């Protein structure tokens, strides 16, 4: 069952995004780092540093990037869902996020929020729904109706999955995050059972008639993320960005 979400209702976004007891984000600037195409392991090291920084009292951050082709499997994921990934020559990484098998590659926008949920709302279920709300709003702004499916995380266009969410929490600081399919080349998913859902059909913004350029999508993600989580605004990430690959 597909549950559409009204993505153009600012009041609803405000209610979801500022549900923390003290509305701490209303006084905070989110730091955003926008990188190019970054190796998965390199991005993981970058995340680890940002998590340590946040645990030490640093700012919330959001990293937006793309990865060269890579398959990942969540910490409790079933290796059988990797299917024929081992024959493709594409790296396979056991990730510390929740969830099952997925694919990252060019044309997909990956977001890694590093947020202190203790200061916002220490509720993992709420956090996942907030990420979904960001993504539903983004694709809606780009002319693609989307929503949720009961019992299945992520964002859906009817029965087709356009975005995945897989998070990790360390002492109430978030890492890992979401992946939004932008370009229409989804061939990397063919070797696996994405998200552990047999027969799932993946789709993308371009495949649904929207723009296929990741760079064009980034401003919409930034705007929606700041709005849904209720930040006062955003500034460029102070930490050095990882070097992009070709």
Tab-separated table of C-alpha atoms in Angstrom:
chain	number	residue	atom	x	y	z
A	1	UNK	CA	0.000	0.000	0.000
A	2	UNK	CA	1.268	3.457	-0.963
A	3	UNK	CA	0.647	6.279	1.493
A	4	UNK	CA	1.035	9.665	-0.223
A	5	UNK	CA	2.366	12.565	1.802
A	6	UNK	CA	1.509	16.205	1.189
A	7	UNK	CA	4.949	17.605	0.521
A	8	UNK	CA	4.024	21.244	0.132
A	9	UNK	CA	2.528	21.905	3.571
A	10	UNK	CA	5.050	24.043	5.507
A	11	UNK	CA	3.018	23.768	8.712
A	12	UNK	CA	3.290	19.998	8.677
A	13	UNK	CA	7.014	20.130	8.038
A	14	UNK	CA	7.427	22.645	10.868
A	15	UNK	CA	5.511	20.418	13.289
A	16	UNK	CA	7.592	17.365	12.428
A	17	UNK	CA	10.887	19.191	12.404
A	18	UNK	CA	10.611	21.074	15.679
A	19	UNK	CA	9.171	18.306	17.821
A	20	UNK	CA	12.210	18.232	20.123
A	21	UNK	CA	11.433	19.172	23.704
A	22	UNK	CA	13.633	22.269	23.712
A	23	UNK	CA	13.583	23.046	19.973
A	24	UNK	CA	17.359	23.325	20.185
A	25	UNK	CA	17.773	23.412	16.410
A	26	UNK	CA	15.881	26.724	16.226
A	27	UNK	CA	19.056	28.297	17.637
A	28	UNK	CA	21.519	26.193	15.638
A	29	UNK	CA	23.238	26.502	12.281
A	30	UNK	CA	23.569	23.188	10.466
A	31	UNK	CA	26.990	22.680	8.882
A	32	UNK	CA	26.785	21.217	5.374
A	33	UNK	CA	29.611	19.672	3.386
A	34	UNK	CA	29.039	19.105	-0.324
A	35	UNK	CA	31.642	16.838	-1.878
A	36	UNK	CA	31.928	15.208	-5.282
A	37	UNK	CA	32.363	11.486	-5.852
A	38	UNK	CA	34.025	10.027	-2.759
A	39	UNK	CA	35.189	6.474	-2.064
A	40	UNK	CA	32.888	4.752	0.435
A	41	UNK	CA	35.654	3.885	2.903
A	42	UNK	CA	37.037	7.411	2.744
A	43	UNK	CA	33.582	8.822	3.445
A	44	UNK	CA	33.259	6.419	6.369
A	45	UNK	CA	36.448	7.775	7.933
A	46	UNK	CA	35.113	11.304	7.427
A	47	UNK	CA	31.865	10.379	9.159
A	48	UNK	CA	33.741	8.862	12.084
A	49	UNK	CA	35.588	12.131	12.553
A	50	UNK	CA	32.370	14.137	12.447
A	51	UNK	CA	30.740	11.805	14.977
A	52	UNK	CA	33.698	12.244	17.343
A	53	UNK	CA	33.487	15.999	16.850
A	54	UNK	CA	29.750	16.032	17.639
A	55	UNK	CA	30.239	13.868	20.743
A	56	UNK	CA	32.819	16.409	21.903
A	57	UNK	CA	30.264	19.216	21.614
A	58	UNK	CA	30.674	20.213	17.967
A	59	UNK	CA	27.973	21.247	15.527
A	60	UNK	CA	25.423	19.105	13.730
A	61	UNK	CA	26.484	18.366	10.155
A	62	UNK	CA	25.134	17.008	6.884
A	63	UNK	CA	27.433	15.533	4.246
A	64	UNK	CA	26.150	15.237	0.657
A	65	UNK	CA	28.106	13.278	-1.945
A	66	UNK	CA	28.139	10.477	-4.497
A	67	UNK	CA	30.055	7.205	-4.367
A	68	UNK	CA	31.843	5.163	-7.005
A	69	UNK	CA	30.013	1.819	-7.400
A	70	UNK	CA	29.838	-0.104	-4.117
A	71	UNK	CA	27.509	-2.622	-2.474
A	72	UNK	CA	26.850	-2.392	1.251
A	73	UNK	CA	25.107	-4.705	3.685
A	74	UNK	CA	23.708	-3.530	7.025
A	75	UNK	CA	25.124	-4.864	10.275
A	76	UNK	CA	22.274	-7.368	10.695
A	77	UNK	CA	21.718	-7.909	6.983
A	78	UNK	CA	21.332	-11.281	5.297
A	79	UNK	CA	24.325	-11.950	2.975
A	80	UNK	CA	22.029	-13.901	0.649
A	81	UNK	CA	20.496	-10.587	-0.407
A	82	UNK	CA	23.818	-9.689	-2.032
A	83	UNK	CA	22.947	-12.236	-4.721
A	84	UNK	CA	25.440	-12.013	-7.566
A	85	UNK	CA	27.206	-8.883	-6.320
A	86	UNK	CA	30.373	-10.886	-5.709
A	87	UNK	CA	30.754	-11.607	-9.429
A	88	UNK	CA	30.515	-7.976	-10.559
A	89	UNK	CA	33.938	-6.790	-9.437
A	90	UNK	CA	32.267	-4.028	-7.420
A	91	UNK	CA	33.463	-3.708	-3.795
A	92	UNK	CA	31.216	-5.090	-1.044
A	93	UNK	CA	31.287	-3.491	2.408
A	94	UNK	CA	29.637	-4.658	5.621
A	95	UNK	CA	28.294	-1.372	7.005
A	96	UNK	CA	27.413	-0.478	10.592
A	97	UNK	CA	24.032	0.949	9.585
A	98	UNK	CA	20.724	-0.823	9.903
A	99	UNK	CA	19.019	-2.384	6.914
A	100	UNK	CA	19.849	-4.936	4.259
A	101	UNK	CA	21.749	-4.849	0.958
A	102	UNK	CA	21.908	-1.771	-1.225
A	103	UNK	CA	23.911	-0.249	-4.037
A	104	UNK	CA	25.570	3.153	-4.264
A	105	UNK	CA	26.924	4.622	-7.475
A	106	UNK	CA	27.136	7.680	-9.712
A	107	UNK	CA	23.799	9.403	-10.215
A	108	UNK	CA	22.704	8.718	-6.649
A	109	UNK	CA	22.823	11.426	-3.977
A	110	UNK	CA	23.931	10.086	-0.606
A	111	UNK	CA	23.377	12.044	2.595
A	112	UNK	CA	25.137	11.427	5.895
A	113	UNK	CA	23.598	13.493	8.725
A	114	UNK	CA	25.666	13.672	11.915
A	115	UNK	CA	23.172	15.067	14.418
A	116	UNK	CA	22.920	15.106	18.199
A	117	UNK	CA	19.487	13.581	18.722
A	118	UNK	CA	19.714	14.076	22.471
A	119	UNK	CA	19.441	17.817	21.781
A	120	UNK	CA	16.669	17.414	19.192
A	121	UNK	CA	14.554	14.381	20.033
A	122	UNK	CA	16.060	11.069	21.235
A	123	UNK	CA	13.722	8.879	19.212
A	124	UNK	CA	15.104	6.750	16.372
A	125	UNK	CA	11.694	6.102	14.823
A	126	UNK	CA	10.967	9.824	14.722
A	127	UNK	CA	14.383	10.455	13.164
A	128	UNK	CA	13.817	7.941	10.354
A	129	UNK	CA	10.396	9.464	9.621
A	130	UNK	CA	11.958	12.923	9.545
A	131	UNK	CA	14.524	11.777	6.965
A	132	UNK	CA	11.708	10.297	4.902
A	133	UNK	CA	9.831	13.591	5.161
A	134	UNK	CA	12.866	15.444	3.812
A	135	UNK	CA	13.099	13.124	0.820
A	136	UNK	CA	9.363	13.120	0.117
A	137	UNK	CA	9.485	16.904	0.085
A	138	UNK	CA	12.506	16.990	-2.225
A	139	UNK	CA	11.091	14.701	-4.894
A	140	UNK	CA	7.737	16.455	-4.629
A	141	UNK	CA	9.419	19.816	-5.205
A	142	UNK	CA	10.869	18.265	-8.373
A	143	UNK	CA	7.451	17.187	-9.618
A	144	UNK	CA	7.512	13.554	-8.490
A	145	UNK	CA	4.712	12.483	-6.092
A	146	UNK	CA	6.038	10.151	-3.398
A	147	UNK	CA	5.172	8.770	0.007
A	148	UNK	CA	5.659	5.911	2.451
A	149	UNK	CA	4.710	2.238	2.495
A	150	UNK	CA	3.577	0.885	5.886
A	151	UNK	CA	6.249	-1.256	7.513
A	152	UNK	CA	8.886	-0.453	4.889
A	153	UNK	CA	11.385	2.364	5.458
A	154	UNK	CA	12.340	4.653	2.622
A	155	UNK	CA	10.419	6.646	0.042
A	156	UNK	CA	8.202	5.209	-2.671
A	157	UNK	CA	6.528	6.236	-5.916
A	158	UNK	CA	3.569	3.871	-5.927
A	159	UNK	CA	5.313	0.486	-5.614
A	160	UNK	CA	8.703	1.719	-6.828
A	161	UNK	CA	11.440	2.660	-4.372
A	162	UNK	CA	13.146	5.970	-5.046
A	163	UNK	CA	15.090	6.492	-1.809
A	164	UNK	CA	16.507	4.316	0.959
A	165	UNK	CA	17.180	5.087	4.617
A	166	UNK	CA	19.677	3.198	6.777
A	167	UNK	CA	20.961	4.820	9.939
A	168	UNK	CA	23.315	4.194	12.824
A	169	UNK	CA	23.287	5.851	16.244
A	170	UNK	CA	26.230	6.219	18.610
A	171	UNK	CA	25.395	7.711	22.021
A	172	UNK	CA	22.474	9.506	20.351
A	173	UNK	CA	24.644	10.911	17.563
A	174	UNK	CA	23.511	9.831	14.105
A	175	UNK	CA	25.584	8.675	11.156
A	176	UNK	CA	25.025	6.843	7.877
A	177	UNK	CA	21.719	8.135	6.484
A	178	UNK	CA	19.950	8.097	3.122
A	179	UNK	CA	20.404	7.505	-0.594
A	180	UNK	CA	18.235	9.212	-3.225
A	181	UNK	CA	18.230	7.817	-6.751
A	182	UNK	CA	18.498	10.760	-9.146
A	183	UNK	CA	19.820	9.482	-12.502
A	184	UNK	CA	18.024	6.797	-14.455
A	185	UNK	CA	20.880	4.253	-14.568
A	186	UNK	CA	19.849	1.793	-11.856
A	187	UNK	CA	21.606	-1.234	-13.339
A	188	UNK	CA	23.760	-1.681	-10.229
A	189	UNK	CA	20.725	-2.852	-8.267
A	190	UNK	CA	20.131	-5.796	-10.623
A	191	UNK	CA	22.672	-8.093	-8.940
A	192	UNK	CA	21.116	-7.852	-5.461
A	193	UNK	CA	17.821	-7.971	-3.590
A	194	UNK	CA	17.627	-4.284	-2.661
A	195	UNK	CA	16.663	-3.682	0.968
A	196	UNK	CA	15.933	-7.413	1.279
A	197	UNK	CA	12.613	-7.019	-0.564
A	198	UNK	CA	12.132	-9.692	-3.214
A	199	UNK	CA	10.854	-8.267	-6.480
A	200	UNK	CA	11.198	-4.628	-5.460
A	201	UNK	CA	11.398	-2.214	-8.381
A	202	UNK	CA	13.816	0.674	-7.981
A	203	UNK	CA	13.176	4.019	-9.616
A	204	UNK	CA	14.745	7.474	-9.746
A	205	UNK	CA	13.822	11.118	-10.072
A	206	UNK	CA	14.820	11.059	-13.738
A	207	UNK	CA	12.962	7.798	-14.294
A	208	UNK	CA	9.815	9.442	-12.925
A	209	UNK	CA	10.159	12.439	-15.237
A	210	UNK	CA	12.234	14.785	-13.070
A	211	UNK	CA	15.800	16.091	-13.473
A	212	UNK	CA	18.654	13.599	-13.592
A	213	UNK	CA	21.485	15.894	-12.478
A	214	UNK	CA	22.543	15.315	-8.870
A	215	UNK	CA	23.914	18.852	-8.609
A	216	UNK	CA	20.482	20.267	-9.447
A	217	UNK	CA	18.895	18.262	-6.624
A	218	UNK	CA	21.291	19.292	-3.847
A	219	UNK	CA	19.759	22.752	-3.147
A	220	UNK	CA	16.347	21.130	-2.659
A	221	UNK	CA	17.807	18.645	-0.162
A	222	UNK	CA	19.538	21.418	1.774
A	223	UNK	CA	16.372	23.523	1.927
A	224	UNK	CA	14.112	20.662	2.982
A	225	UNK	CA	16.563	19.305	5.555
A	226	UNK	CA	16.943	22.678	7.268
A	227	UNK	CA	13.154	23.139	7.241
A	228	UNK	CA	12.135	19.696	8.489
A	229	UNK	CA	14.672	19.627	11.315
A	230	UNK	CA	13.973	23.246	12.218
A	231	UNK	CA	17.482	24.719	11.999
A	232	UNK	CA	17.941	28.479	12.090
A	233	UNK	CA	19.995	28.189	8.901
A	234	UNK	CA	23.117	26.546	7.556
A	235	UNK	CA	26.767	27.269	6.837
A	236	UNK	CA	29.595	25.449	5.088
A	237	UNK	CA	31.179	22.609	7.009
A	238	UNK	CA	34.318	23.709	8.812
A	239	UNK	CA	36.047	20.343	8.453
A	240	UNK	CA	38.100	19.642	5.315
A	241	UNK	CA	36.217	17.796	2.588
A	242	UNK	CA	37.563	14.432	1.434
A	243	UNK	CA	39.259	14.431	-1.942
A	244	UNK	CA	36.866	13.494	-4.741
A	245	UNK	CA	37.678	10.621	-7.078
A	246	UNK	CA	37.377	10.767	-10.845
